[in-house]
mmCIF file of C-alpha atoms in Angstrom:
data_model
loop_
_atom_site.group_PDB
_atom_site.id
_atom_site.type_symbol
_atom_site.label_atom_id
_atom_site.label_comp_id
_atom_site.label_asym_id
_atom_site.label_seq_id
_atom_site.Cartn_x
_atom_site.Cartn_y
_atom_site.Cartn_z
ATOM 1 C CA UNK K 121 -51.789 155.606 -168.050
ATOM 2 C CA UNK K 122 -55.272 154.246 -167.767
ATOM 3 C CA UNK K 123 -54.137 150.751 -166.760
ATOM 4 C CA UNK K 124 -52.305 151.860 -163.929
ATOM 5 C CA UNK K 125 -55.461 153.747 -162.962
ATOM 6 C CA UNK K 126 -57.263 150.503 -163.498
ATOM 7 C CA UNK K 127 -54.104 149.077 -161.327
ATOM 8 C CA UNK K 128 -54.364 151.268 -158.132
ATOM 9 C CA UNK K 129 -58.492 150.763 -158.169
ATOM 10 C CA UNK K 130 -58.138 147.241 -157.741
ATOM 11 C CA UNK K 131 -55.388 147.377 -155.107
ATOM 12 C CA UNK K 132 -57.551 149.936 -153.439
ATOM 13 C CA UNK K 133 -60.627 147.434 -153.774
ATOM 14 C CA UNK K 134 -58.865 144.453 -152.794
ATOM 15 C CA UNK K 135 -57.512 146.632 -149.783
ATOM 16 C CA UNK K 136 -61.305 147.313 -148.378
ATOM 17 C CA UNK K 137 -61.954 144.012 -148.292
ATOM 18 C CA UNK K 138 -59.175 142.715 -146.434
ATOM 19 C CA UNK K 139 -60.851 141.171 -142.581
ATOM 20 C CA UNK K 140 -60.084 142.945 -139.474
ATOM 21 C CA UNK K 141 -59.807 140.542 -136.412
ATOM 22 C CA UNK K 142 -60.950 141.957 -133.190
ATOM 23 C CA UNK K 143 -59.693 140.256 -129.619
ATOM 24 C CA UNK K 144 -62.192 138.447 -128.097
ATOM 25 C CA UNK K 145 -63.818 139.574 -125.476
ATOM 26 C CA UNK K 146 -62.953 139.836 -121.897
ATOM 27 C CA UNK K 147 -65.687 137.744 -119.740
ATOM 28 C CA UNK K 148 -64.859 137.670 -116.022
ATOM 29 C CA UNK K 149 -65.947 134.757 -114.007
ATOM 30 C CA UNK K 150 -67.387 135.769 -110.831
ATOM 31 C CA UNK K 151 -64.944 135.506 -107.724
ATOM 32 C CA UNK K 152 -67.698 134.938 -105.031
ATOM 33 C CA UNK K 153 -70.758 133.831 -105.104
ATOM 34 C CA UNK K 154 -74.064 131.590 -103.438
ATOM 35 C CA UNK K 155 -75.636 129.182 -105.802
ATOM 36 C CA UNK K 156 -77.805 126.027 -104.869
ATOM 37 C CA UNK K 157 -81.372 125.647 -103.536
ATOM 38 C CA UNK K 158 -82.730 127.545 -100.497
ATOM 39 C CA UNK K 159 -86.200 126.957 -98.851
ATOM 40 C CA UNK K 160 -86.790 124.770 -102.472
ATOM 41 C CA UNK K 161 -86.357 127.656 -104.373
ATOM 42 C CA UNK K 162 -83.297 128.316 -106.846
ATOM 43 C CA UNK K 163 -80.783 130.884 -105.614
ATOM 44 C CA UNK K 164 -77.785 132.626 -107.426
ATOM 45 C CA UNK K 165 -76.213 135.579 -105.745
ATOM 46 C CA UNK K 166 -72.791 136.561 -107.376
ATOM 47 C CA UNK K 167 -70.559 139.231 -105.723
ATOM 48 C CA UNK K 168 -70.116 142.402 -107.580
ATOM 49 C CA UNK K 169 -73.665 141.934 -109.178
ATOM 50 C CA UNK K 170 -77.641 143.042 -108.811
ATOM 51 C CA UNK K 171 -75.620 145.244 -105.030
ATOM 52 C CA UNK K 172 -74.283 141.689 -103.547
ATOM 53 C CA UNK K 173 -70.609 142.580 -101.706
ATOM 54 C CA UNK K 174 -68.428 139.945 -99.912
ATOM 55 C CA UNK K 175 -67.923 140.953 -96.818
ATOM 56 C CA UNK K 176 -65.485 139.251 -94.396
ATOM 57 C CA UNK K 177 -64.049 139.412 -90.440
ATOM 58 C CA UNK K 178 -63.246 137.492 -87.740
ATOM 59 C CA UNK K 179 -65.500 137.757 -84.663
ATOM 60 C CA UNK K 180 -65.706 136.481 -81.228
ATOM 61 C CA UNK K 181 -68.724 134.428 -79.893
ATOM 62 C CA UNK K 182 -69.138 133.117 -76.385
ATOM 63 C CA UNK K 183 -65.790 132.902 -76.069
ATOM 64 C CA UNK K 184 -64.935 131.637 -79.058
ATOM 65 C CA UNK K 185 -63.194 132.622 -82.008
ATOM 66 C CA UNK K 186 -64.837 132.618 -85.561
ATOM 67 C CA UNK K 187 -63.799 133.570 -89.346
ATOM 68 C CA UNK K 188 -66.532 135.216 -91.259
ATOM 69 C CA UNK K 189 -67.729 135.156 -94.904
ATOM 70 C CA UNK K 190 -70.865 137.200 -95.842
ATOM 71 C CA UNK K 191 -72.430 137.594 -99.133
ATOM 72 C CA UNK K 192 -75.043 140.275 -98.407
ATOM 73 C CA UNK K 193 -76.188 143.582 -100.161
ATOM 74 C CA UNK K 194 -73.803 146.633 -100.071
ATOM 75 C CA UNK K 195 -75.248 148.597 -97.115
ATOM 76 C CA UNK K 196 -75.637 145.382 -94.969
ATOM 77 C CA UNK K 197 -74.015 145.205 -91.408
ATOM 78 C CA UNK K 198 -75.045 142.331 -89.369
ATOM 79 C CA UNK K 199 -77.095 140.687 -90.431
ATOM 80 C CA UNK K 200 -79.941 141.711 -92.719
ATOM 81 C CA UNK K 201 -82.739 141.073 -95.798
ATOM 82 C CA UNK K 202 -81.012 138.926 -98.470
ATOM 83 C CA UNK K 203 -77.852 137.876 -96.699
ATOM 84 C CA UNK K 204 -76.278 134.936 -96.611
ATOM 85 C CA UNK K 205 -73.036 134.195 -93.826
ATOM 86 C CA UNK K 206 -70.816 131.050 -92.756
ATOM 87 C CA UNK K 207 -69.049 131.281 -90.020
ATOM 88 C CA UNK K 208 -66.473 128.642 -88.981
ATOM 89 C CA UNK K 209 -64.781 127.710 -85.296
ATOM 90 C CA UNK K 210 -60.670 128.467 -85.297
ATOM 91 C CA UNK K 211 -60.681 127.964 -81.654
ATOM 92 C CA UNK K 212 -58.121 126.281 -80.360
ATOM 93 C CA UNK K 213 -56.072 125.529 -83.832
ATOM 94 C CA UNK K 214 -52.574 126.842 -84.141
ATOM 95 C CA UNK K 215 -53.120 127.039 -87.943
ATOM 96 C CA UNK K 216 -56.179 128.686 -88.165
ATOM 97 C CA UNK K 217 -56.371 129.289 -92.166
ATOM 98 C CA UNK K 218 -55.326 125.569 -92.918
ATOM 99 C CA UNK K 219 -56.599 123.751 -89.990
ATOM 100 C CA UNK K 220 -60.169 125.617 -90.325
ATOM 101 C CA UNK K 221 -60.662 124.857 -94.051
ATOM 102 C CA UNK K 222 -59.455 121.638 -94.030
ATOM 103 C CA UNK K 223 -60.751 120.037 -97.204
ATOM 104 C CA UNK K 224 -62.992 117.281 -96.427
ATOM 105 C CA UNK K 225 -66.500 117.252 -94.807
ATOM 106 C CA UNK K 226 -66.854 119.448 -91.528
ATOM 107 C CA UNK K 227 -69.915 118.377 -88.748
ATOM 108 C CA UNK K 228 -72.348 120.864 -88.076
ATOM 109 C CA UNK K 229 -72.502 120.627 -84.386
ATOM 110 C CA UNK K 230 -75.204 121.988 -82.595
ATOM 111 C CA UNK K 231 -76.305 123.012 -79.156
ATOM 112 C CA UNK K 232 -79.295 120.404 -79.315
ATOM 113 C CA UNK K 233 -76.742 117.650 -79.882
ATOM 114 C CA UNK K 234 -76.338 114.953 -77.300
ATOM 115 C CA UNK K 235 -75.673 111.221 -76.803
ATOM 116 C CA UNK K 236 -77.332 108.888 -79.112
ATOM 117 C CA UNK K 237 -78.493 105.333 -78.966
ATOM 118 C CA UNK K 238 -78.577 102.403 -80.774
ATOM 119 C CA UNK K 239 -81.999 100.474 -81.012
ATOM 120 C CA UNK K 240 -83.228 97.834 -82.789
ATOM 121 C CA UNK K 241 -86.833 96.289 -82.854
ATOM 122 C CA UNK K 242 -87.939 92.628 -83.852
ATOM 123 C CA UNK K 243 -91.053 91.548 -85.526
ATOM 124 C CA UNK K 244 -92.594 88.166 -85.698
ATOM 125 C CA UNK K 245 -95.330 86.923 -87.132
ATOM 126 C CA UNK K 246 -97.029 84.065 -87.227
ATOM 127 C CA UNK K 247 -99.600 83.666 -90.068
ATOM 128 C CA UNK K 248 -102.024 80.960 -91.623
ATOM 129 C CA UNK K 249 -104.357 81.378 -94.475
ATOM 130 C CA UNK K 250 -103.376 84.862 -95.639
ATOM 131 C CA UNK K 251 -100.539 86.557 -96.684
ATOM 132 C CA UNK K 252 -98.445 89.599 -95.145
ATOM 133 C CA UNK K 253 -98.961 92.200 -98.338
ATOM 134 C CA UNK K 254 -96.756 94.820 -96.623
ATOM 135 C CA UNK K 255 -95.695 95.993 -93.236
ATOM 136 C CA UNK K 256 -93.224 99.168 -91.762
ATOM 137 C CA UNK K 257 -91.329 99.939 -88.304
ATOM 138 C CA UNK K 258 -91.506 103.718 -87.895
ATOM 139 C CA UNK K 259 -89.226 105.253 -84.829
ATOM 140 C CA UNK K 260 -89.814 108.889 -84.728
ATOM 141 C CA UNK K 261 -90.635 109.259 -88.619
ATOM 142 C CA UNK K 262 -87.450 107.246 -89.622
ATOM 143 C CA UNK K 263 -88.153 103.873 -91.230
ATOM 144 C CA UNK K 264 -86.640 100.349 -89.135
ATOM 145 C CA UNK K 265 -85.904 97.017 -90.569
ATOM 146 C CA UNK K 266 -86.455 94.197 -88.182
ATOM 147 C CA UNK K 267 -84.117 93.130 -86.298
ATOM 148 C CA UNK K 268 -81.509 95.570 -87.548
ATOM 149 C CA UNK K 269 -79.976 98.572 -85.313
ATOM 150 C CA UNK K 270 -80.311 102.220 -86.257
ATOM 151 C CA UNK K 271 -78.927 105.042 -83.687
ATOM 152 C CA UNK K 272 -80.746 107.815 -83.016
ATOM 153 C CA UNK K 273 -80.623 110.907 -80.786
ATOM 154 C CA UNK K 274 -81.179 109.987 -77.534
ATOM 155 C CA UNK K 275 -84.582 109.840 -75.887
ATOM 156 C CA UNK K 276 -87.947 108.594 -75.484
ATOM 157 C CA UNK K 277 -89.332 107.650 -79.041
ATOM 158 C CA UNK K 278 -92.732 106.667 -80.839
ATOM 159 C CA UNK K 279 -92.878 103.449 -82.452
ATOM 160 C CA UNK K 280 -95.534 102.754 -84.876
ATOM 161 C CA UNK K 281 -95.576 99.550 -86.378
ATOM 162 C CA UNK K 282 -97.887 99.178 -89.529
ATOM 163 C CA UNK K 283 -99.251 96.001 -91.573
ATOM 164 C CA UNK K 284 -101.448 94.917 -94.088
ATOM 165 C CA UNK K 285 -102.377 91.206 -94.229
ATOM 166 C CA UNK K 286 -104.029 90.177 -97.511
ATOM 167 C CA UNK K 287 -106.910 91.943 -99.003
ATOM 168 C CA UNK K 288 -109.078 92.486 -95.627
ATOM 169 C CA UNK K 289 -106.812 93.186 -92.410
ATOM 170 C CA UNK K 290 -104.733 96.436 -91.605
ATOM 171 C CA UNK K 291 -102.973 96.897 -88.450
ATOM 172 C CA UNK K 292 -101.267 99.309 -86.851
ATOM 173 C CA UNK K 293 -99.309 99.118 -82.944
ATOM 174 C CA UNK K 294 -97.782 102.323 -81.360
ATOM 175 C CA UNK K 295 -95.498 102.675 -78.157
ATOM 176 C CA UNK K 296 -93.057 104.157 -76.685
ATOM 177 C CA UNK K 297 -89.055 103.562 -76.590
ATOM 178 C CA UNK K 298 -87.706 104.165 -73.427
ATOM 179 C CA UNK K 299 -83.783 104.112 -72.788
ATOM 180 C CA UNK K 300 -83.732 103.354 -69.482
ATOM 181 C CA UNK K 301 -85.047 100.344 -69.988
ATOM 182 C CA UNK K 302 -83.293 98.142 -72.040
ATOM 183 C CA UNK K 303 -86.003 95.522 -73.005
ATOM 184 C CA UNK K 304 -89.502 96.341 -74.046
ATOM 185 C CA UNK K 305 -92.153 93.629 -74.992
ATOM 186 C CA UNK K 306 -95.590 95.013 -76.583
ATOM 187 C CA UNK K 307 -98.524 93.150 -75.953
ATOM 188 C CA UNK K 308 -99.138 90.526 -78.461
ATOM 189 C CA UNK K 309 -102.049 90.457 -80.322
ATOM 190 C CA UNK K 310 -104.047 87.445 -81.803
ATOM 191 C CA UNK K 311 -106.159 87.661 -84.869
ATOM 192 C CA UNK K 312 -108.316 84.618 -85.774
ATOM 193 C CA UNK K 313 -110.768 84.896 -88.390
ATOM 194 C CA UNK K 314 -113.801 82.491 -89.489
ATOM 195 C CA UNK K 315 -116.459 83.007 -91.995
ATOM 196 C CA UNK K 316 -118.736 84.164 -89.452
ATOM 197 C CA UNK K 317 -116.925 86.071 -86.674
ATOM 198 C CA UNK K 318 -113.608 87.998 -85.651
ATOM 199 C CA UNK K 319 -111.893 87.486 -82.845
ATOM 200 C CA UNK K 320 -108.872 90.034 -81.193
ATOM 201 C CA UNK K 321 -107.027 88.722 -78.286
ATOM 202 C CA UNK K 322 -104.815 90.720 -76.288
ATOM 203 C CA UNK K 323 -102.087 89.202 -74.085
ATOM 204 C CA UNK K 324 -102.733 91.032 -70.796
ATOM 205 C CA UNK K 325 -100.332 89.342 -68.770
ATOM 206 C CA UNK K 326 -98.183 92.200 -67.809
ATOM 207 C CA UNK K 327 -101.360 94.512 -68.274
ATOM 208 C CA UNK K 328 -102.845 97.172 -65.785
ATOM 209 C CA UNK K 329 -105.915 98.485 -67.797
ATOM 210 C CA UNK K 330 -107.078 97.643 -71.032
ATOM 211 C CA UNK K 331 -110.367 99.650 -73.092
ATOM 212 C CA UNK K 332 -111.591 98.480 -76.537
ATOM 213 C CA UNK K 333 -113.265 101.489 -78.311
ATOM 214 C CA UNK K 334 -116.668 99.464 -77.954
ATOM 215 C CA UNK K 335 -116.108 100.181 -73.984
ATOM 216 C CA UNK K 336 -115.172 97.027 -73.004
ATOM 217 C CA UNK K 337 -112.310 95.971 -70.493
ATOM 218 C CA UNK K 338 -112.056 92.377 -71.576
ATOM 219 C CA UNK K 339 -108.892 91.132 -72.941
ATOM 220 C CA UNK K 340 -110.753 89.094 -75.941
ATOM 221 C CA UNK K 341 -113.404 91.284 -78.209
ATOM 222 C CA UNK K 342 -115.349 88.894 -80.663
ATOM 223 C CA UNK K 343 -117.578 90.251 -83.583
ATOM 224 C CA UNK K 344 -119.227 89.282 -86.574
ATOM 225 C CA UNK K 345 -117.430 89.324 -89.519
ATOM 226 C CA UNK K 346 -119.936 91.640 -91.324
ATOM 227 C CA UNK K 347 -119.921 94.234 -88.214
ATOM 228 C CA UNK K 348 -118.176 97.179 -88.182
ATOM 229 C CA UNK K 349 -114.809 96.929 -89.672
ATOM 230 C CA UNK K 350 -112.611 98.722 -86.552
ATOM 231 C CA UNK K 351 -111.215 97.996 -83.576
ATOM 232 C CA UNK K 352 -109.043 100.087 -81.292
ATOM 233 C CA UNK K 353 -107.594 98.832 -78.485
ATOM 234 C CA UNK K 354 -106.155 101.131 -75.838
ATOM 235 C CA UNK K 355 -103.472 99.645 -73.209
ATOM 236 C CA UNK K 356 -101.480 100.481 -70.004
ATOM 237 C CA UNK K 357 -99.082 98.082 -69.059
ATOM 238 C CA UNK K 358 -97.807 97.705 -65.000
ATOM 239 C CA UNK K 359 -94.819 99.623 -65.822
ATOM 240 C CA UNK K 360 -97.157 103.102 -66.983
ATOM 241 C CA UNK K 361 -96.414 102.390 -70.557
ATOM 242 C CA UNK K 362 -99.109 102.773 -73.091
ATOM 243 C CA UNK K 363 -100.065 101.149 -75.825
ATOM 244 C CA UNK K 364 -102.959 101.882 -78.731
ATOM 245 C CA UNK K 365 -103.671 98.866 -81.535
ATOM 246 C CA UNK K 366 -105.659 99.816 -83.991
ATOM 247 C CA UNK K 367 -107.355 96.831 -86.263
ATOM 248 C CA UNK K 368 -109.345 97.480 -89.696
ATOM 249 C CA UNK K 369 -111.256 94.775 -91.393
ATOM 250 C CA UNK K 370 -112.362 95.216 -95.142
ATOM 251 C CA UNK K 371 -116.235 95.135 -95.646
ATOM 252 C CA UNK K 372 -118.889 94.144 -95.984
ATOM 253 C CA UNK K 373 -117.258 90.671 -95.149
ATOM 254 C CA UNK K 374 -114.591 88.189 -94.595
ATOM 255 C CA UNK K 375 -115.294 84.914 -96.081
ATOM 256 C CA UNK K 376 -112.201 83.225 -95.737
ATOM 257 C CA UNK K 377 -110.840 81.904 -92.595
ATOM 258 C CA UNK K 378 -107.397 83.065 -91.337
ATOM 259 C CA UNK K 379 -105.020 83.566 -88.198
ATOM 260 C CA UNK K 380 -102.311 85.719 -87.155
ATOM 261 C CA UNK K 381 -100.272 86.907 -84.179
ATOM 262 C CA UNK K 382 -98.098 89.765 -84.234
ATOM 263 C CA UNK K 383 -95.200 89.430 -81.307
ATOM 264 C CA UNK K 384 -93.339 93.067 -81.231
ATOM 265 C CA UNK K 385 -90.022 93.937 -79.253
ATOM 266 C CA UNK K 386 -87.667 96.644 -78.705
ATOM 267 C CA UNK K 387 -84.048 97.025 -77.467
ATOM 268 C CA UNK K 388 -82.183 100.199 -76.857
ATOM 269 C CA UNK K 389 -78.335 98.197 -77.113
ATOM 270 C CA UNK K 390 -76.029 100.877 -76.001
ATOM 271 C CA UNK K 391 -76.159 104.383 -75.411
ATOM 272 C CA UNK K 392 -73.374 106.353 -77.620
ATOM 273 C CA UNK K 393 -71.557 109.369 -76.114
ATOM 274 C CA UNK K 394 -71.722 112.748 -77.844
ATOM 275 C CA UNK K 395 -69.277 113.657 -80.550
ATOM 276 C CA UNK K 396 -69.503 116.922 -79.299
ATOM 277 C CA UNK K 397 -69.999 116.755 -75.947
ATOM 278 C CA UNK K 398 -68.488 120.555 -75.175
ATOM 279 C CA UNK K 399 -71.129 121.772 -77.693
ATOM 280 C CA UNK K 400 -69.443 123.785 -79.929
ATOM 281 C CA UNK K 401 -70.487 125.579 -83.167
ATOM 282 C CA UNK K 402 -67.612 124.345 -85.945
ATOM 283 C CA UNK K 403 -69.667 125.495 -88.897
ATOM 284 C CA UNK K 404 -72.698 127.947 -88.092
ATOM 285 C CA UNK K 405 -74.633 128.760 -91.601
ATOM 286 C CA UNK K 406 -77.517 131.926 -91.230
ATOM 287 C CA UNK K 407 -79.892 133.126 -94.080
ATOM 288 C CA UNK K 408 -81.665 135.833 -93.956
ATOM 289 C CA UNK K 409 -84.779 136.002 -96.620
ATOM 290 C CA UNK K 410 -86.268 138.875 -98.745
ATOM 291 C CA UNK K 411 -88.478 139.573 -95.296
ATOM 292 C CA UNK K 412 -85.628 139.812 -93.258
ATOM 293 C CA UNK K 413 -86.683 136.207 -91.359
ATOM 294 C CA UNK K 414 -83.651 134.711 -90.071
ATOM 295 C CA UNK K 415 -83.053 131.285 -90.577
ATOM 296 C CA UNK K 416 -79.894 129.521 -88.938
ATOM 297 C CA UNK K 417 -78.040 125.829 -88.682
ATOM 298 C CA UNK K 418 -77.666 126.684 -84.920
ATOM 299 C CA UNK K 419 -80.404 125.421 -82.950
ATOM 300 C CA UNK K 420 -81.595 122.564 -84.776
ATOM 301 C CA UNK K 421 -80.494 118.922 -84.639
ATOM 302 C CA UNK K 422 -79.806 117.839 -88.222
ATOM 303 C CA UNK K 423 -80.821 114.994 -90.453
ATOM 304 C CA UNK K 424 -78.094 111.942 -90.885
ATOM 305 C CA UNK K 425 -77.869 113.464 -94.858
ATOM 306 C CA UNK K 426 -76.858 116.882 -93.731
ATOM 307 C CA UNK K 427 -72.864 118.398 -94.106
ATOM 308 C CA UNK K 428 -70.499 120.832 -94.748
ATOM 309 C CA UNK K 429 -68.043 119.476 -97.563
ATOM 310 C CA UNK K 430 -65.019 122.270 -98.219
ATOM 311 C CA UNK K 431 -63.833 121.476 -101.900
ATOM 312 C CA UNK K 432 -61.175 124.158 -102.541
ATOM 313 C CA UNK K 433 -59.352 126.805 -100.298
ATOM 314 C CA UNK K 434 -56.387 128.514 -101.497
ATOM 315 C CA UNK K 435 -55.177 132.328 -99.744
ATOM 316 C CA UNK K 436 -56.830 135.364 -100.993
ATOM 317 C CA UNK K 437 -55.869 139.037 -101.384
ATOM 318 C CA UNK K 438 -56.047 141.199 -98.161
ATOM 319 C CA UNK K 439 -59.456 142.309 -97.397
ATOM 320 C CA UNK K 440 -60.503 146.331 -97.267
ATOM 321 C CA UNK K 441 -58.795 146.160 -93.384
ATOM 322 C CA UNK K 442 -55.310 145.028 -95.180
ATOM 323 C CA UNK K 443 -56.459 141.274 -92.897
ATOM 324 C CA UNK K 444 -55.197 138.490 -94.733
ATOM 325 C CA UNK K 445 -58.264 136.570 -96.266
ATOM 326 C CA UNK K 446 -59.208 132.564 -97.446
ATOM 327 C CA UNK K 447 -61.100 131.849 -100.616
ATOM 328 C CA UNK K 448 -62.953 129.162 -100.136
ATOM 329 C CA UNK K 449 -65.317 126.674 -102.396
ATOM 330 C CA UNK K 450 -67.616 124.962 -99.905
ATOM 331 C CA UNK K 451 -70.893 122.491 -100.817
ATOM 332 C CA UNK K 452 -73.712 122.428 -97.949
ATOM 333 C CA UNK K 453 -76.465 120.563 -96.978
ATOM 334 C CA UNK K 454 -78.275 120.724 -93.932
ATOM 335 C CA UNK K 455 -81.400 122.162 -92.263
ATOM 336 C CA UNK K 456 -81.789 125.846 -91.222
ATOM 337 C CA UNK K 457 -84.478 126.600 -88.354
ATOM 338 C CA UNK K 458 -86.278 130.359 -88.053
ATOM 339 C CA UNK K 459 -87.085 130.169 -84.328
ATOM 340 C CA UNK K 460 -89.666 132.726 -84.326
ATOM 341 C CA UNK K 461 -91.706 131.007 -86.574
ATOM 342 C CA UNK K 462 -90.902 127.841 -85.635
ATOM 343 C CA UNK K 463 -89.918 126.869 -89.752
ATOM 344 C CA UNK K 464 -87.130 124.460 -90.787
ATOM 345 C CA UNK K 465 -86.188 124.658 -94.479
ATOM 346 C CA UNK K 466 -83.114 122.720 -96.369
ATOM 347 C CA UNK K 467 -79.804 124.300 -98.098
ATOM 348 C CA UNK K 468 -79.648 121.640 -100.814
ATOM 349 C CA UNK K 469 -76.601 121.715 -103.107
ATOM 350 C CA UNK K 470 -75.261 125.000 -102.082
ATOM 351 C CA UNK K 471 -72.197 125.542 -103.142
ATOM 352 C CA UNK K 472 -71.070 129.067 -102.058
ATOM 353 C CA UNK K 473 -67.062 130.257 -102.947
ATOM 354 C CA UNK K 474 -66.852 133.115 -99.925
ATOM 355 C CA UNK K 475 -63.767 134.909 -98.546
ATOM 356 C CA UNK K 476 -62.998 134.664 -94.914
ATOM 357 C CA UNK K 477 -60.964 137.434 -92.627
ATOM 358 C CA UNK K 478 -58.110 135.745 -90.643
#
């Protein structure tokens, strides 16, 4: 009798120790959400967490017909603090859901957008007994290679052309880029250095006025080469155009003989019709910070780097309204101006998944 005693123990031992599996867990991924880099900083709003709700419509602007997708605190109508909304143009298409989400990159047109123009600037140089070190073609803040064409938005720019010649000169010419006139020459400059003396010749052939910063008018300013080490030349031309040419020698000397000109032109090759000329909003993106400043992709031109690429979009339940909605994946990149306080600052990498009412 004792053994089976001994018996059941064991079975009731071996019994206890038999492992219980457990289903894993359910983890939901979230459905909506705003993740990327805003004003450089990181940002991650999810739907459904920390009082985020999507919110979607369709809404009429000027005229024109928009789908909504809004990723903004619970309470939030309009537009308010921490809200993010996309709003794309269905005007016009007979198949607003597909035609509107399209996958592919969309432009961000804007109402600052206009024609454009193609320009391209030449440099030559003629140099002896020194080497060009480095040298840049600036039109507006974006970098030129000589002799190459870059388009633009359309209208009068600044040129700055910079150079440094060996050890001992820097120069730098600035002008303007006019497109109505198709052909611009700048005044070219002469440098000839000896061991004793500097000499800066102007060409002042199609010159009105001309003013070194040492007061005088002449055309030719001489110096020794152990006097002060800058030059600036300021220069009208007969057409009202102005020049400045601004010349830096390295002290306390220049012992070494050397020569160059610097012969500077610009072309404006064709002007280039807006893609947008009626222009339309297709893709308006507004943000509005944790201060409630408002911050939009509708009133500023953007940079060539900026766009709207839709990855995924695929039909969604029907929204709180019974409307039939669009989830859709969508990366952006582009500039986002606050008007009031006159502040542009980037979307980089933004890849929100919103819902849109249709």
């Amino acid at each position: 009798m004792r053994w089976m005693i001994y018996i059941f123990l064991s079975l009731v031992m071996l019994s206890s120790c038999e492992m219980v599996t457990f289903p894993d867990p359910v983890v939901s991924e979230p459905v909506f959400y705003a993740k990327g880099s805003l004003d450089g900083k990181s940002l991650e709003w999810v739907a459904g967490k920390d009082g985020f709700y999507m919110f979607t419509d369709r809404v009429v602007e000027n005229d024109k017909v928009y789908l909504e997708g809004k990723l903004a605190p619970d309470s939030c109508i309009g537009l308010c603090r921490n809200a993010l909304r996309m709003r794309v143009l269905t005007d016009g298409l007979t198949d607003q859901a597909t035609q509107s989400f399209a996958l592919g990159e969309k432009p961000i047109n804007t109402t600052k957008e206009r024609a454009k123009m193609q320009t391209q600037v030449s440099v030559a140089n003629r140099i002896s007994g020194i080497s060009e070190n480095k040298s840049q073609i600036m039109l507006d803040g974006e970098t030129l290679t000589s002799g190459i064409a870059t388009t633009t938005s359309l209208g009068v720019k600044t040129l700055n052309y910079t150079a440094q010649f060996g050890e001992k000169l820097f120069v730098q010419m600035q002008g303007k880029v006019n497109p109505r006139v198709s052909k611009s020459q700048f005044p070219v400059v002469y440098i000839d250095v000896s061991e004793k003396s500097i000499r800066l010749k102007v060409d002042n052939t199609n010159l009105k006025g001309l003013e070194w910063s040492n007061g005088s008018n002449s055309n030719i300013i001489e110096a020794a080469s152990n006097a002060a080490g800058r030059f600036v030349a300021n220069l009208t031309s007969v057409d009202g155009d102005t020049f400045t040419y601004i010349f830096e020698f390295k002290l306390p000397t220049n012992n070494t003989s050397f020569s160059v000109s610097i012969d500077l032109q610009t072309e404006v090759l064709r002007i280039l019709e807006p893609e947008n000329p009626r222009q339309i909003h297709s893709v308006i993106i507004d943000y509005v910070d944790e201060f409630g400043n408002v911050y939009t992709s509708k009133d500023i031109e953007q940079t060539k780097g900026a766009s709207v690429l839709f990855q995924q979009s695929e039909d969604y339940a029907n929204d709180a309204t019974g409307r039939k909605t669009r989830k859709v994946d969508v990366l952006i990149n582009c500039a986002l101006w606050n008007a009031k306080l006159n502040r542009v600052i980037a979307a980089e990498n933004l890849e929100v998944v919103f819902a849109f009412g249709y």
